[in-house]
C-alpha cells in the first residue's frame, strides 16, 4: 500500500530565485515550505540544489544525501544515453523498434523516466505519464534541464512530452492511439532482495504497489495499435488478464509482449 512520507520543500541555495521556485513548488504540491533547509523537521525534503531538484534526506551525522534525482545529461543515465544507443538491446526489441521504424510510445508508468528517455534517444516519440506528484516534479525538472543542454535539447523538444495524470484514467478516456504502450508497474515484492535498492524502496513508499495492473493492461490493450509491453522481474507472475504473446528475457527481469 502507498505510504504517506513526511516531505517538505526547500533549497540549498539561498537566492531569491531558488527560494521562490521552491515556494511555488510547495504550493503546487500542497507541501510545507522551509526557507532554511537545515531547519525543517521533515524526514524527506524536495530540495533545489546546485545540480537540480532532488529528494534528499539528512543522516544522523547531519550530512545530506540524495535519494532520488533525475539527470539525463550526466551520471548513469547520461552514460546510458551516450553509450547504449543500439536497437539490439532488449528494451528496443520489446518495444518493437526495427530498422527504419520507430514506434510511438506511451510510457504509462514513467517513474524517473529512465526507459522512456532511452527510447526517445533511439528515435521514438515518447509520451511520459506519471501519477505521483513527487516523481512528476523530479522528472519535470530533469527534462527541463535536459532541454537546455546541447546534446539533449533536440531529443526533448522533438520526442518527449510529460503529463501528470493517472494512466488508467487517461487510457480509458483518450482517443489517441500509440503504436506501443509500455508498463513498468510497481508489483508487490515477494522477497527481501526486491527491497535492497534504496531508490526502489523510496519510490515504493511514494507510489505504493500498482494494484490496478489488470485494469491498466485491459485499458492499454484497447488503446495500443500494435503492442503492449510489461516489464516484470524474473519469476514474477503475469499480470491478470490475457496471456502474453511472448517474452523477451533478461538476467533478472523480462518484458512480456502482448500483440
Short mmCIF file of C-alpha atoms in Angstrom, two decimals:
data_model
loop_
_atom_site.label_atom_id
_atom_site.label_comp_id
_atom_site.label_asym_id
_atom_site.label_seq_id
_atom_site.Cartn_x
_atom_site.Cartn_y
_atom_site.Cartn_z
CA UNK A 1 0.00 0.00 0.00
CA UNK A 2 1.05 3.59 -0.54
CA UNK A 3 2.67 5.26 2.46
CA UNK A 4 2.49 8.93 3.35
CA UNK A 5 6.03 10.29 3.57
CA UNK A 6 6.69 13.46 5.58
CA UNK A 7 8.04 15.69 2.81
CA UNK A 8 8.75 19.41 2.74
CA UNK A 9 10.25 21.68 0.08
CA UNK A 10 13.35 23.83 0.44
CA UNK A 11 16.52 24.97 -1.31
CA UNK A 12 20.21 24.57 -0.59
CA UNK A 13 20.84 27.82 -2.45
CA UNK A 14 19.91 30.99 -0.60
CA UNK A 15 18.84 33.07 -3.59
CA UNK A 16 15.52 34.78 -4.18
CA UNK A 17 15.06 32.90 -7.47
CA UNK A 18 15.63 29.44 -5.97
CA UNK A 19 13.57 30.17 -2.87
CA UNK A 20 10.69 31.48 -4.98
CA UNK A 21 10.90 28.36 -7.13
CA UNK A 22 10.83 26.15 -4.04
CA UNK A 23 7.90 28.03 -2.53
CA UNK A 24 5.92 27.78 -5.78
CA UNK A 25 6.53 24.03 -5.91
CA UNK A 26 5.47 23.64 -2.29
CA UNK A 27 2.22 25.49 -3.02
CA UNK A 28 1.60 23.37 -6.12
CA UNK A 29 2.14 20.11 -4.25
CA UNK A 30 0.48 21.33 -1.04
CA UNK A 31 3.63 20.63 0.96
CA UNK A 32 5.32 22.65 3.75
CA UNK A 33 7.94 25.16 2.61
CA UNK A 34 11.06 25.95 4.64
CA UNK A 35 13.36 28.80 3.54
CA UNK A 36 16.22 27.23 5.50
CA UNK A 37 16.82 23.59 4.63
CA UNK A 38 18.56 22.93 7.95
CA UNK A 39 15.51 23.95 9.98
CA UNK A 40 12.94 21.54 8.59
CA UNK A 41 11.99 18.55 10.70
CA UNK A 42 10.64 16.58 7.73
CA UNK A 43 12.23 13.20 7.10
CA UNK A 44 12.39 13.90 3.35
CA UNK A 45 12.99 17.17 1.53
CA UNK A 46 12.40 18.14 -2.09
CA UNK A 47 15.38 20.44 -2.42
CA UNK A 48 16.51 22.73 -5.20
CA UNK A 49 20.28 22.25 -5.30
CA UNK A 50 23.13 23.43 -7.50
CA UNK A 51 22.54 20.49 -9.85
CA UNK A 52 18.73 20.42 -9.84
CA UNK A 53 15.70 19.26 -7.87
CA UNK A 54 16.41 16.28 -5.63
CA UNK A 55 14.61 14.29 -2.96
CA UNK A 56 17.10 14.33 -0.09
CA UNK A 57 17.39 13.15 3.47
CA UNK A 58 19.67 14.18 6.32
CA UNK A 59 21.64 11.40 8.03
CA UNK A 60 22.13 11.33 11.80
CA UNK A 61 25.53 12.90 11.20
CA UNK A 62 23.83 15.90 9.61
CA UNK A 63 25.12 15.06 6.14
CA UNK A 64 22.63 15.47 3.31
CA UNK A 65 22.26 12.50 0.97
CA UNK A 66 20.41 12.36 -2.32
CA UNK A 67 17.69 9.71 -2.60
CA UNK A 68 16.08 10.49 -5.96
CA UNK A 69 17.42 12.66 -8.77
CA UNK A 70 16.66 12.73 -12.50
CA UNK A 71 19.67 13.51 -14.67
CA UNK A 72 19.56 12.68 -18.37
CA UNK A 73 22.79 14.52 -19.14
CA UNK A 74 25.36 13.09 -16.72
CA UNK A 75 25.61 10.13 -14.35
CA UNK A 76 24.34 6.65 -15.14
CA UNK A 77 21.54 7.86 -17.40
CA UNK A 78 23.85 10.21 -19.24
CA UNK A 79 26.24 7.34 -19.80
CA UNK A 80 23.40 5.13 -20.92
CA UNK A 81 22.28 7.82 -23.34
CA UNK A 82 25.72 8.13 -24.95
CA UNK A 83 26.90 4.52 -24.90
CA UNK A 84 23.88 2.28 -25.18
CA UNK A 85 22.14 3.60 -28.28
CA UNK A 86 21.51 0.29 -30.00
CA UNK A 87 18.27 -1.14 -31.33
CA UNK A 88 19.56 -4.59 -30.44
CA UNK A 89 19.11 -4.06 -26.69
CA UNK A 90 16.21 -5.98 -25.06
CA UNK A 91 14.15 -2.84 -24.37
CA UNK A 92 14.27 -1.77 -28.02
CA UNK A 93 13.36 -5.26 -29.23
CA UNK A 94 10.45 -5.47 -26.79
CA UNK A 95 9.06 -2.06 -27.77
CA UNK A 96 9.08 -3.01 -31.45
CA UNK A 97 11.91 -0.84 -32.76
CA UNK A 98 13.19 -2.03 -36.11
CA UNK A 99 15.48 -0.69 -38.77
CA UNK A 100 13.55 2.15 -40.40
CA UNK A 101 10.68 2.05 -37.87
CA UNK A 102 10.36 3.86 -34.57
CA UNK A 103 7.03 3.29 -32.80
CA UNK A 104 5.23 5.98 -30.88
CA UNK A 105 5.29 5.01 -27.20
CA UNK A 106 3.06 5.80 -24.24
CA UNK A 107 5.04 5.16 -21.05
CA UNK A 108 2.19 4.68 -18.60
CA UNK A 109 4.37 4.35 -15.51
CA UNK A 110 7.15 6.83 -16.20
CA UNK A 111 8.75 6.87 -12.74
CA UNK A 112 12.13 8.55 -13.12
CA UNK A 113 11.88 8.36 -16.91
CA UNK A 114 14.93 6.15 -17.47
CA UNK A 115 13.48 3.77 -20.06
CA UNK A 116 11.36 6.45 -21.69
CA UNK A 117 14.36 8.69 -22.26
CA UNK A 118 16.39 5.84 -23.76
CA UNK A 119 13.54 5.17 -26.20
CA UNK A 120 13.48 8.86 -27.13
CA UNK A 121 17.24 8.73 -27.72
CA UNK A 122 16.66 5.76 -30.01
CA UNK A 123 14.26 7.85 -32.09
CA UNK A 124 10.81 7.08 -30.65
CA UNK A 125 8.28 9.76 -29.83
CA UNK A 126 7.51 9.09 -26.18
CA UNK A 127 4.65 10.35 -24.02
CA UNK A 128 5.59 10.01 -20.35
CA UNK A 129 2.79 9.74 -17.82
CA UNK A 130 3.30 9.80 -14.05
CA UNK A 131 0.65 10.00 -11.32
CA UNK A 132 2.92 10.60 -8.32
CA UNK A 133 3.26 14.36 -7.80
CA UNK A 134 6.74 13.94 -6.28
CA UNK A 135 8.09 11.77 -9.09
CA UNK A 136 6.44 14.03 -11.66
CA UNK A 137 8.15 17.09 -10.17
CA UNK A 138 11.55 15.37 -10.23
CA UNK A 139 11.01 14.16 -13.79
CA UNK A 140 9.79 17.55 -14.95
CA UNK A 141 12.92 19.20 -13.56
CA UNK A 142 15.18 16.63 -15.19
CA UNK A 143 13.52 17.13 -18.56
CA UNK A 144 13.74 20.92 -18.23
CA UNK A 145 17.48 20.71 -17.57
CA UNK A 146 17.98 18.29 -20.47
CA UNK A 147 16.12 20.73 -22.72
CA UNK A 148 18.81 23.30 -22.01
CA UNK A 149 21.77 21.09 -22.92
CA UNK A 150 23.13 20.97 -26.50
CA UNK A 151 23.35 17.18 -26.58
CA UNK A 152 19.79 16.54 -25.43
CA UNK A 153 17.69 19.61 -26.25
CA UNK A 154 16.52 18.32 -29.64
CA UNK A 155 15.59 14.94 -28.16
CA UNK A 156 13.41 16.65 -25.56
CA UNK A 157 11.87 19.13 -27.98
CA UNK A 158 11.10 16.64 -30.75
CA UNK A 159 10.44 13.35 -29.00
CA UNK A 160 9.41 13.78 -25.35
CA UNK A 161 6.31 15.05 -23.59
CA UNK A 162 5.27 14.66 -19.97
CA UNK A 163 1.88 14.67 -18.30
CA UNK A 164 0.75 14.42 -14.69
CA UNK A 165 -2.18 12.05 -14.73
CA UNK A 166 -3.42 8.61 -13.75
CA UNK A 167 -2.62 6.44 -16.77
CA UNK A 168 -5.64 4.22 -16.26
CA UNK A 169 -7.99 7.20 -16.45
CA UNK A 170 -6.12 8.65 -19.43
CA UNK A 171 -6.20 5.41 -21.42
CA UNK A 172 -9.88 4.87 -20.71
CA UNK A 173 -10.77 8.35 -21.94
CA UNK A 174 -8.31 9.11 -24.74
CA UNK A 175 -9.00 8.69 -28.43
CA UNK A 176 -5.29 8.99 -29.17
CA UNK A 177 -3.53 5.86 -30.37
CA UNK A 178 0.04 4.76 -29.73
CA UNK A 179 1.96 2.03 -31.52
CA UNK A 180 3.25 0.70 -28.19
CA UNK A 181 2.11 1.15 -24.61
CA UNK A 182 4.79 0.43 -22.02
CA UNK A 183 4.09 -0.55 -18.42
CA UNK A 184 6.65 -0.97 -15.66
CA UNK A 185 4.36 -1.46 -12.65
CA UNK A 186 5.46 -1.46 -9.04
CA UNK A 187 4.45 -5.03 -8.29
CA UNK A 188 4.22 -6.36 -4.71
CA UNK A 189 7.60 -7.57 -3.52
CA UNK A 190 7.92 -11.23 -2.61
CA UNK A 191 11.48 -11.40 -1.34
CA UNK A 192 13.88 -9.25 0.63
CA UNK A 193 16.04 -8.77 -2.44
CA UNK A 194 13.29 -6.70 -4.03
CA UNK A 195 13.80 -4.05 -1.37
CA UNK A 196 17.59 -3.92 -1.40
CA UNK A 197 17.90 -0.98 -3.74
CA UNK A 198 17.46 2.34 -1.93
CA UNK A 199 15.92 4.07 -4.94
CA UNK A 200 13.23 1.40 -5.29
CA UNK A 201 12.41 1.50 -1.57
CA UNK A 202 11.79 5.24 -1.75
CA UNK A 203 9.73 5.00 -4.95
CA UNK A 204 7.63 2.21 -3.46
CA UNK A 205 6.98 4.33 -0.39
CA UNK A 206 5.89 7.21 -2.65
CA UNK A 207 3.61 5.36 -5.07
CA UNK A 208 2.78 2.05 -3.38
CA UNK A 209 2.12 -1.14 -5.33
CA UNK A 210 0.28 -0.87 -8.65
CA UNK A 211 -2.68 -2.98 -7.61
CA UNK A 212 -4.64 -1.89 -10.70
CA UNK A 213 -2.30 -3.73 -13.10
CA UNK A 214 -5.10 -5.88 -14.54
CA UNK A 215 -7.26 -2.86 -15.31
CA UNK A 216 -4.30 -0.96 -16.72
CA UNK A 217 -3.43 -3.86 -19.03
CA UNK A 218 -7.03 -4.03 -20.27
CA UNK A 219 -7.08 -0.29 -20.99
CA UNK A 220 -3.67 -0.46 -22.65
CA UNK A 221 -4.70 -3.30 -24.94
CA UNK A 222 -7.70 -1.26 -26.08
CA UNK A 223 -5.58 1.83 -26.78
CA UNK A 224 -2.45 0.31 -28.34
CA UNK A 225 -2.23 -0.03 -32.11
CA UNK A 226 0.50 -2.67 -32.19
CA UNK A 227 1.52 -3.96 -28.79
CA UNK A 228 1.60 -3.63 -25.03
CA UNK A 229 4.85 -4.29 -23.18
CA UNK A 230 5.02 -5.03 -19.45
CA UNK A 231 8.31 -5.16 -17.59
CA UNK A 232 8.38 -7.83 -14.88
CA UNK A 233 11.01 -9.15 -12.53
CA UNK A 234 12.34 -12.62 -13.19
CA UNK A 235 9.92 -15.21 -11.82
CA UNK A 236 7.09 -12.70 -11.27
CA UNK A 237 3.59 -13.81 -12.16
CA UNK A 238 1.99 -12.49 -15.31
CA UNK A 239 -0.40 -9.57 -14.90
CA UNK A 240 -4.02 -10.79 -14.57
CA UNK A 241 -5.66 -10.90 -17.99
CA UNK A 242 -4.88 -12.49 -21.33
CA UNK A 243 -1.52 -14.28 -21.56
CA UNK A 244 1.38 -12.52 -23.30
CA UNK A 245 2.23 -13.49 -26.86
CA UNK A 246 5.88 -13.97 -25.94
CA UNK A 247 8.58 -12.61 -23.64
CA UNK A 248 11.98 -11.01 -24.05
CA UNK A 249 14.02 -12.39 -21.17
CA UNK A 250 16.99 -10.88 -19.38
CA UNK A 251 19.13 -11.92 -16.42
CA UNK A 252 16.94 -10.51 -13.66
CA UNK A 253 13.80 -9.37 -15.47
CA UNK A 254 11.73 -9.84 -18.61
CA UNK A 255 9.42 -7.99 -20.98
CA UNK A 256 6.02 -9.61 -21.54
CA UNK A 257 4.77 -8.71 -25.03
CA UNK A 258 1.04 -8.56 -25.88
CA UNK A 259 0.24 -8.36 -29.59
#
